[in-house]
Short mmCIF file of C-alpha atoms and ligand atoms in Angstrom, two decimals:
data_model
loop_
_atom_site.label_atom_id
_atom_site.label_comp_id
_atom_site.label_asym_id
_atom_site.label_seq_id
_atom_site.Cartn_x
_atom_site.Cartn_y
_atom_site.Cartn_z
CA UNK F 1 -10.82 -0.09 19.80
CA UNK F 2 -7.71 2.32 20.48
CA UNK F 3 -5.93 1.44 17.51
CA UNK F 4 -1.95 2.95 16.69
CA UNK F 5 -1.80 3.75 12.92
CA UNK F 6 1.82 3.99 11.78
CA UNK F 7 2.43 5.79 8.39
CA UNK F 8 -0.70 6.85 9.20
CA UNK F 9 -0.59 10.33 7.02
CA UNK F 10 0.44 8.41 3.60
CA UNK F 11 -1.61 7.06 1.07
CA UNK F 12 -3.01 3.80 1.92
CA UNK F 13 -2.71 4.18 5.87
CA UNK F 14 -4.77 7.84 5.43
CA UNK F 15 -7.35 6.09 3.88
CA UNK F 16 -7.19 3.13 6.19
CA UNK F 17 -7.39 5.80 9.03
CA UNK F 18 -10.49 7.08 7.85
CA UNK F 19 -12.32 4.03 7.59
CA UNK F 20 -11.55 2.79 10.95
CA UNK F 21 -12.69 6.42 12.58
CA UNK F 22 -15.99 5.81 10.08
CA UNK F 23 -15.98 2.22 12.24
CA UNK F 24 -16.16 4.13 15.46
CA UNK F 25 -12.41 3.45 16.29
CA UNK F 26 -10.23 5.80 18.10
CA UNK F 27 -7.26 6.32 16.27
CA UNK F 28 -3.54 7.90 16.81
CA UNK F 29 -1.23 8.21 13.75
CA UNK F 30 2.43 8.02 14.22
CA UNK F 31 4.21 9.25 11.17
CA UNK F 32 7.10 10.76 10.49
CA UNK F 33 5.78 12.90 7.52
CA UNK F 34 9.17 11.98 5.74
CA UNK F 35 6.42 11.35 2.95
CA UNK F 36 3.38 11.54 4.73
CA UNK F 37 1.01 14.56 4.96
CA UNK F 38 -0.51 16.36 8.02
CA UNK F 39 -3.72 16.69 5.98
CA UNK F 40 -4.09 13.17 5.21
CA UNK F 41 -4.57 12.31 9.11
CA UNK F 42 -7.53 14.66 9.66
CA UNK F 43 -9.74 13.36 12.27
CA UNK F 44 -7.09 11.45 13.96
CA UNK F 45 -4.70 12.62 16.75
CA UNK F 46 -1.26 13.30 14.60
CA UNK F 47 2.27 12.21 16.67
CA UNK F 48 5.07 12.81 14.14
CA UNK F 49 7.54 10.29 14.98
CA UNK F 50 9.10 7.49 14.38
CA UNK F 51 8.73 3.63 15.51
CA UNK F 52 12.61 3.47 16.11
CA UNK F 53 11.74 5.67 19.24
CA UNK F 54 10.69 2.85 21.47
CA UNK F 55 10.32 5.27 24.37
CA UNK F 56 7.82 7.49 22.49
CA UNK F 57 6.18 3.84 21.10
CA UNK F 58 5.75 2.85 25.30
CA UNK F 59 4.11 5.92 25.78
CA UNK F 60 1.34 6.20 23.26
CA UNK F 61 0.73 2.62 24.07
CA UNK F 62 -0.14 3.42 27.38
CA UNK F 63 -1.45 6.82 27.08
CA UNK F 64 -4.19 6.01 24.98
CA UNK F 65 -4.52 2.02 25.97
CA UNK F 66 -3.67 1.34 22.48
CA UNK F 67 -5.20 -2.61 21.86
CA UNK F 68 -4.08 -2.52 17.85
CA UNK F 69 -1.46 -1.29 15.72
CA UNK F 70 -1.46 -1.26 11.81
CA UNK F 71 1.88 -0.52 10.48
CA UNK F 72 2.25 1.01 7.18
CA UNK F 73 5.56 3.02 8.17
CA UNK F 74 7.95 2.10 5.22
CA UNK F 75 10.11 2.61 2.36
CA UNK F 76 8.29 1.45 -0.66
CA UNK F 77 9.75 2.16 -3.86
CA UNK F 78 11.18 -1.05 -5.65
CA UNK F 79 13.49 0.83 -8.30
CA UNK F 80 14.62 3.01 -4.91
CA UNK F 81 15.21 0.06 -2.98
CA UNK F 82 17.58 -1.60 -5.23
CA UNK F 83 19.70 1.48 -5.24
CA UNK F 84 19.91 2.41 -1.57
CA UNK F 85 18.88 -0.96 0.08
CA UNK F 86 20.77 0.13 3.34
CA UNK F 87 17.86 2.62 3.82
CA UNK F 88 15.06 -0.26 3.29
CA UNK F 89 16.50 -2.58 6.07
CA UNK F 90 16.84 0.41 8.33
CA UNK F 91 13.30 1.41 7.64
CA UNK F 92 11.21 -1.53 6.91
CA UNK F 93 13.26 -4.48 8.88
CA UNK F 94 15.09 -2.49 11.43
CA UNK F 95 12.46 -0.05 12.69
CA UNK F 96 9.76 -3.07 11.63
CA UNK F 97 11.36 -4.74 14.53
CA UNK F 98 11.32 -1.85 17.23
CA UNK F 99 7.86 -2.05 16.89
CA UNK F 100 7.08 -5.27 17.22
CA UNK F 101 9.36 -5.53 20.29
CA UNK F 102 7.57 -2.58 21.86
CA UNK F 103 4.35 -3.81 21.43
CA UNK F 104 5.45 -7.60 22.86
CA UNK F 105 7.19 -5.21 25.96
CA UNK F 106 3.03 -3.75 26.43
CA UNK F 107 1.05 -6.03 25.99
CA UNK F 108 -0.35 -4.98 22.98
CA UNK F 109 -2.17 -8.02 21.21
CA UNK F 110 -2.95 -7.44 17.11
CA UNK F 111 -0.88 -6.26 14.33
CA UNK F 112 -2.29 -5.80 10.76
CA UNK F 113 0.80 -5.74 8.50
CA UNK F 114 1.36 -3.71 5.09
CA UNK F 115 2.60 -6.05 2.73
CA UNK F 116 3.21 -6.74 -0.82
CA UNK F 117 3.19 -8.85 -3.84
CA UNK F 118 6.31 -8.19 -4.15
CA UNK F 119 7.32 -10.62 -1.91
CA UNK F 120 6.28 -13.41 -4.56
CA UNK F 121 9.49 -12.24 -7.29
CA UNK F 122 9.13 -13.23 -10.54
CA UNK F 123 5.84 -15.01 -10.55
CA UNK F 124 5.88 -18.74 -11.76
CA UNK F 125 2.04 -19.07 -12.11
CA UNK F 126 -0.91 -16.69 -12.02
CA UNK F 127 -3.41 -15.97 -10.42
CA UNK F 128 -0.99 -15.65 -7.21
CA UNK F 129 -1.91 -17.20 -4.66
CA UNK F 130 -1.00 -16.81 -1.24
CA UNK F 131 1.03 -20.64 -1.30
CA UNK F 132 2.97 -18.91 -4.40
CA UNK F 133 7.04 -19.90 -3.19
CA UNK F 134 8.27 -16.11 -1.99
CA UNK F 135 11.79 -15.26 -3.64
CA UNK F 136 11.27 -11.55 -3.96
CA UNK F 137 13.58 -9.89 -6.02
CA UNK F 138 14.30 -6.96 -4.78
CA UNK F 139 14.86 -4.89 -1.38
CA UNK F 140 11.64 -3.57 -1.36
CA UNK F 141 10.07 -7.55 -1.33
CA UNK F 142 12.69 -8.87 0.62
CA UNK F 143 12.18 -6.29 3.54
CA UNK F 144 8.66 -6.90 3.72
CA UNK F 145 9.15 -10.81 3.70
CA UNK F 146 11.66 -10.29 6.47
CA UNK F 147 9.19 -8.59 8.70
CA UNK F 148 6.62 -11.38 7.92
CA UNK F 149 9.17 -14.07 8.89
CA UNK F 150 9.51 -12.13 12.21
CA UNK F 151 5.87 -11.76 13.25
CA UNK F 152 5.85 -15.26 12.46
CA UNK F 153 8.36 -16.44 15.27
CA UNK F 154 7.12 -13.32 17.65
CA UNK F 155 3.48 -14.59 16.52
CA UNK F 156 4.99 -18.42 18.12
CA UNK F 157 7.24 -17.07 21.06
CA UNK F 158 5.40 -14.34 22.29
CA UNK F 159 1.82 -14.66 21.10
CA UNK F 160 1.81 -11.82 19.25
CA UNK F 161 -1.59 -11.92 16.56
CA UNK F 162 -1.01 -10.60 13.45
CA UNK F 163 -2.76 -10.44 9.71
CA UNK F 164 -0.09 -9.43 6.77
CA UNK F 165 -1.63 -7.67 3.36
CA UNK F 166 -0.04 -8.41 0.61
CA UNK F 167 -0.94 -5.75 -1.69
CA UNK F 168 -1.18 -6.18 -5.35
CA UNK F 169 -1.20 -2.47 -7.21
CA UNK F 170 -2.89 0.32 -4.81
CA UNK F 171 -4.98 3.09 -7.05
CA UNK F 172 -7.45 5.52 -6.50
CA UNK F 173 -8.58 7.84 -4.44
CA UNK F 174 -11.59 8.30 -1.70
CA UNK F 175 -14.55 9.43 -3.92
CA UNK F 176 -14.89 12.43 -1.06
CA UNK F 177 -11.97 13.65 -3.49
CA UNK F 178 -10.08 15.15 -0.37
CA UNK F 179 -7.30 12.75 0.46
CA UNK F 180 -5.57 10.74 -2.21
CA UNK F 181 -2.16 9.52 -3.76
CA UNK F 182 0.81 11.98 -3.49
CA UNK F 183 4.30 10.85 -3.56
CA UNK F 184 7.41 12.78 -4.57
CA UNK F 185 9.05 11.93 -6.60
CA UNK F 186 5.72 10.00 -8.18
CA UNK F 187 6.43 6.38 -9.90
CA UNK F 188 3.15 4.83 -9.64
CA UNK F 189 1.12 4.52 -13.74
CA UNK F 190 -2.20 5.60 -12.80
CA UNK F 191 -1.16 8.90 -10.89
CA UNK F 192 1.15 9.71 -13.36
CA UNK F 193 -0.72 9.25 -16.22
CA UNK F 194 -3.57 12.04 -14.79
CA UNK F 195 -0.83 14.22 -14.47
CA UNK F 196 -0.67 13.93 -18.48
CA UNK F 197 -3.97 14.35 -18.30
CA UNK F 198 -3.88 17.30 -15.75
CA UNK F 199 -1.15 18.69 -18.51
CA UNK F 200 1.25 18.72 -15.49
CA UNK F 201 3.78 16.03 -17.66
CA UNK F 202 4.05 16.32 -21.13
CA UNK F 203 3.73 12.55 -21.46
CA UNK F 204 3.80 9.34 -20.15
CA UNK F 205 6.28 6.94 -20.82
CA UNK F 206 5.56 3.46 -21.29
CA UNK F 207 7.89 0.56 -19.88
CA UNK F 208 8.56 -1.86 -22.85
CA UNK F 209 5.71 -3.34 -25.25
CA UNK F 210 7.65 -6.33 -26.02
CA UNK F 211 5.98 -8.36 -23.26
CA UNK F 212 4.61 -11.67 -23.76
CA UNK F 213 1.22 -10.01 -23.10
CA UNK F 214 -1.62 -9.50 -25.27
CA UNK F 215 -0.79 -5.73 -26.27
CA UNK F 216 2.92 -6.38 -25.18
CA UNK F 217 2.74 -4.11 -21.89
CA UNK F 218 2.71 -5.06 -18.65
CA UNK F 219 -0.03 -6.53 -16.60
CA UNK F 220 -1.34 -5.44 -13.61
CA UNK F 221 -3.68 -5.65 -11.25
CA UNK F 222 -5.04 -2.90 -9.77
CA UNK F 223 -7.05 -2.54 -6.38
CA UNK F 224 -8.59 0.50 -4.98
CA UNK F 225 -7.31 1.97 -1.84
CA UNK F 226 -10.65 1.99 0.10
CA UNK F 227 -11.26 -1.54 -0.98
CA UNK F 228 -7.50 -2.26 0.97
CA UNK F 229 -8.58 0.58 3.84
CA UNK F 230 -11.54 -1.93 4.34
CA UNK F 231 -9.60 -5.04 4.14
CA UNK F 232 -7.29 -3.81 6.66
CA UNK F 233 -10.89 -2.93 9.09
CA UNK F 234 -12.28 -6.85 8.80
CA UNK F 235 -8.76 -8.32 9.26
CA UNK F 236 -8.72 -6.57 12.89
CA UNK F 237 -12.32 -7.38 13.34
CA UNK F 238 -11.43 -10.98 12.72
CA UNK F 239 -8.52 -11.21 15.02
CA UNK F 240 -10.43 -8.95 17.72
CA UNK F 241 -12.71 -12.17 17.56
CA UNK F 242 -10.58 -15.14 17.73
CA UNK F 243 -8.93 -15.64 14.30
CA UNK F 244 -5.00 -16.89 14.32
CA UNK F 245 -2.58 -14.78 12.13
CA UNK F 246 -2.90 -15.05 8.78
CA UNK F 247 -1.59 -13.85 5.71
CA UNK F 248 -3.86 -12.64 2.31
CA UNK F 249 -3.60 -11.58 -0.76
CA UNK F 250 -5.14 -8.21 -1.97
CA UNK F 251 -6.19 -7.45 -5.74
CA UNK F 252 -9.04 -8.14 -7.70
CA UNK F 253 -8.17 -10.81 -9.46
CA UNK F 254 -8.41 -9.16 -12.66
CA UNK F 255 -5.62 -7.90 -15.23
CA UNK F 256 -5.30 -4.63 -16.78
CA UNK F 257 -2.54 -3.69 -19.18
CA UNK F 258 -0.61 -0.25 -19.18
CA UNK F 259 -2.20 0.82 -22.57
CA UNK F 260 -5.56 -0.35 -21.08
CA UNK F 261 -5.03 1.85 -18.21
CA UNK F 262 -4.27 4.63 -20.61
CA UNK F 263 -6.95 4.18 -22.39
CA UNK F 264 -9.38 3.94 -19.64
CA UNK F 265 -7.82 7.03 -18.34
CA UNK F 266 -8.54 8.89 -20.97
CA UNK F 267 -12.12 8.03 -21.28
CA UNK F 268 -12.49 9.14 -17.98
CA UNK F 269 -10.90 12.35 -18.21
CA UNK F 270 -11.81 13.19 -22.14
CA UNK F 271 -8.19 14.40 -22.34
CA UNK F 272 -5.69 12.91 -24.54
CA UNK F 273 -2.50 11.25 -22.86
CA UNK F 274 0.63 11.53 -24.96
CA UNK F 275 2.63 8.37 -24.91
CA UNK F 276 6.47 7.75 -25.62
CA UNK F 277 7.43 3.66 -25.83
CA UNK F 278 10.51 3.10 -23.73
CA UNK F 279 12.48 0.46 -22.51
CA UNK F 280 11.36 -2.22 -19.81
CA UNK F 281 11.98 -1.32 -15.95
CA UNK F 282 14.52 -3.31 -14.64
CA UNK F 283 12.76 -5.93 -12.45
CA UNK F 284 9.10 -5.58 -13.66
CA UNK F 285 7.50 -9.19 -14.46
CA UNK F 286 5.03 -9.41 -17.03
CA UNK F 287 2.13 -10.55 -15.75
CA UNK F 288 1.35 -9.65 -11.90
CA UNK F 289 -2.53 -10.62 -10.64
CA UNK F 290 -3.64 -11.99 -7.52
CA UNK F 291 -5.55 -14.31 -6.23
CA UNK F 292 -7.56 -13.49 -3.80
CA UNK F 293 -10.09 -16.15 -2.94
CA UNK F 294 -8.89 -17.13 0.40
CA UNK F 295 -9.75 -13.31 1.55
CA UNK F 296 -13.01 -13.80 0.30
CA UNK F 297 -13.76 -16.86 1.78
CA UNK F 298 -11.90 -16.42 5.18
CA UNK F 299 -12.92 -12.56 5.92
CA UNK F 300 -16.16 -12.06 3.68
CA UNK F 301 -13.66 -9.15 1.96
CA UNK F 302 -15.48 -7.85 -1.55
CA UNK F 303 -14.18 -5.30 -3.59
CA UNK F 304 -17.05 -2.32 -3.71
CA UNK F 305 -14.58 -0.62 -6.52
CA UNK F 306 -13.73 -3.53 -8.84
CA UNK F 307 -13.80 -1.55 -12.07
CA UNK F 308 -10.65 -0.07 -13.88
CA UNK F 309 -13.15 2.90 -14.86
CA UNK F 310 -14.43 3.26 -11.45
CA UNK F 311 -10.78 3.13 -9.46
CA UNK F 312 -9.38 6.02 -12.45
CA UNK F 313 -12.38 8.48 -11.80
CA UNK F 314 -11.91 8.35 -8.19
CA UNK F 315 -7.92 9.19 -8.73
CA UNK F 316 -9.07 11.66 -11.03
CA UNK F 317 -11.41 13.53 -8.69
CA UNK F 318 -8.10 13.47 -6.09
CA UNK F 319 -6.35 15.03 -9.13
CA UNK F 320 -8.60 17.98 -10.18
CA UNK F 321 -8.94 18.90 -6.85
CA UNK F 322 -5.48 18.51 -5.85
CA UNK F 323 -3.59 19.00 -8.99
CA UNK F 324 -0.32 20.36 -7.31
CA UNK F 325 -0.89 17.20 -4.50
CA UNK F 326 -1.44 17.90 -1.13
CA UNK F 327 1.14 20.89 -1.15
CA UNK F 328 2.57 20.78 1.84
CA UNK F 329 6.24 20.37 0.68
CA UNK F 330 7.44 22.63 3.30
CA UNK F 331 6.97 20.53 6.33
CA UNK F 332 9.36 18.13 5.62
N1 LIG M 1 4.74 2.00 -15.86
C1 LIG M 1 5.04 2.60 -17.07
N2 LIG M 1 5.45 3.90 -17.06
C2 LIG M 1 5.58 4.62 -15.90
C3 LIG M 1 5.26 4.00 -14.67
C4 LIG M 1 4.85 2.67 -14.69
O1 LIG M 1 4.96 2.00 -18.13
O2 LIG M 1 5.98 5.79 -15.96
C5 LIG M 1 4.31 0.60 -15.87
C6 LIG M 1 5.25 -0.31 -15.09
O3 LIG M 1 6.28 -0.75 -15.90
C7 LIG M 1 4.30 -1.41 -14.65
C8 LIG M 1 2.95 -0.71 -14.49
O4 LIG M 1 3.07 0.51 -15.21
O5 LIG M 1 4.18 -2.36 -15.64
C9 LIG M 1 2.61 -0.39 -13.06
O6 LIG M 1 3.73 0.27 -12.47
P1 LIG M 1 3.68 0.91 -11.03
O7 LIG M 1 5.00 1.54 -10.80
O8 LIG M 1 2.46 1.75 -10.90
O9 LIG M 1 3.47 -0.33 -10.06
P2 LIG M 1 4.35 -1.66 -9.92
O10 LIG M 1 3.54 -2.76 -10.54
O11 LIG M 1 5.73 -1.51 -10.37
O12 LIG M 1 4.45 -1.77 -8.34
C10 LIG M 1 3.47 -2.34 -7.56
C11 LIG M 1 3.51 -1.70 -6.18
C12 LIG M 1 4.79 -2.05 -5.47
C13 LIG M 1 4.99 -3.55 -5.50
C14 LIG M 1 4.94 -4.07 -6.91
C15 LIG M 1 5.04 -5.56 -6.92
O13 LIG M 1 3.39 -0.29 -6.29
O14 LIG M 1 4.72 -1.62 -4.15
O15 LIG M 1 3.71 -3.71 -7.51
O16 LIG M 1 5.81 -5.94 -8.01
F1 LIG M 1 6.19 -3.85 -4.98
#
């Protein structure tokens, strides 16, 4: 298929990007490279742009027949978004919408949607499933939820087909080691703690350890990025062959703690990580693991990288490689 990958040069879309070219799709990124990276996209044709520009949207649509988009164009820091939430409704609902009326104007049929657990809040009962109530508490969630709820009534009124991906906690790396997590400024544990590693931070600070958890951190659970990239691939699949929109959850079911990640981290690396114990993070729950059964069962989804051990060394090959990120600071 000629498929439209939005956000295309970030993390999780540049990953998605190169399984679907592996999958023999043609594929155009538009990204904005506001936090994307040229180098991320290799192997697809690059636009930089935006999906507010509806007239540059009708185009590529028609230039290249485009039958799919996957949207991962967004704002998506939680702590960021509770700050500036003016810039997450522009970004994730506003532009969110642009798109979705430009592909309704052409025609085109599928959308698979980048989504989050953090539309779920402060969960009442885990595993999460994907009938968990949604009462996110922050921006971030509620932005994401909001663009749901629209492809929902565009889904009834127009028949636009969509599958939403609500991601538990993206990690890793592609084991090629070439393209891999790079934000700035960097919030997410397992990145920065290989930058302890790397010797790049001089430690890692750990949010609270007065959790009701076993070790009294937080618990997470992690999912690697070619395991969502592949999620993403079956979802269109799916649709491409009949499927209704659907929403599904994305993690592996399993829990890992921030001093388990640590650890794990460094066994992989053999380097010591220097920890400081801090306060909590404003708005982190506890305990956040999904359930993802009805993935499984619906889309024949199974994780290939299920292992905390095996999602680290990956990041860690990204890191050693690329310990200064993808270095391209000057485009923006
Ligand atoms: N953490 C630390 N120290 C740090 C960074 C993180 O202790 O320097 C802890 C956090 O408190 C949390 C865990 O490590 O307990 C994971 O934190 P991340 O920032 O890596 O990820 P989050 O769980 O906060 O965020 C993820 C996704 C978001 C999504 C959210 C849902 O990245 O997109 O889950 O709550 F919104």
């Amino acid at each position: 298929m000629n498929i439209l990958v939005t956000g295309g040069a970030g993390y999780i879309g540049s990953h998605t990007v190169r399984a679907l070219i592996a999958g023999e799709h043609r594929v155009i990124v538009l990204d904005n490279l506001s936090r994307g990276h040229t180098a991320a996209a290799r192997g697809a044709l690059l636009v930089r742009g935006d999906t507010s520009d509806t007239g540059l949207l009708a185009e590529l649509f028609k230039k290249h027949k485009i039958e799919a988009v996957m949207h991962f164009a967004a704002s998506s820091q939680v702590g960021e978004s509770v700050r500036e939430p003016s810039g997450y409704y522009h970004n994730n609902v506003v532009k969110g919408l642009a798109l979705l009326d430009a592909m309704v104007q052409a025609g085109v049929p599928y959308l698979v949607f980048s989504s989050t657990a953090a539309v779920y809040g402060e969960p009442e009962e885990v595993p999460i499933s994907e009938e968990h109530p949604t009462l996110p508490t922050n921006p971030y969630g509620a932005t994401k939820l909001a663009l749901e709820s629209a492809m929902r009534w565009y889904g009834d009124a127009y028949g636009l087909r969509f599958t939403s991906l609500r991601y538990f906690n993206a990690a890793g790396a592609d084991p090629a080691g070439d393209i891999g997590e790079d934000h700035t400024p960097e919030t997410h544990l397992i990145p920065l703690v290989l930058q302890v590693a790397l010797g790049n931070r001089p430690h890692l600070e750990v949010f609270g350890s007065d959790y009701p958890t076993p070790d009294g951190t937080c618990v997470r659970d992690y999912i690697h990025v070619n395991d969502l990239a592949a999620a993403h691939v079956l979802a269109l699949d799916k649709m491409a062959s009949g499927a209704r929109s659907n929403i599904y959850n994305l993690g592996n079911g399993s829990g890992y703690s921030v001093l388990e990640v640590i650890k794990a981290a460094e066994e992989v690396t053999a380097k010591p990580v220097k920890v400081k114990y801090g306060a909590r993070r404003p708005g982190d729950p506890a305990v956040l693991v999904a359930g993802s059964q009805k993935i499984r069962d619906e889309l024949g989804w199974e994780p290939c990288f299920a292992g905390l051990h095996t999602i680290v060394d990956t990041a860690w090959r990204w890191h050693l490689g690329h310990p200064a990120g993808y270095e391209e600071r000057n485009e923006r």
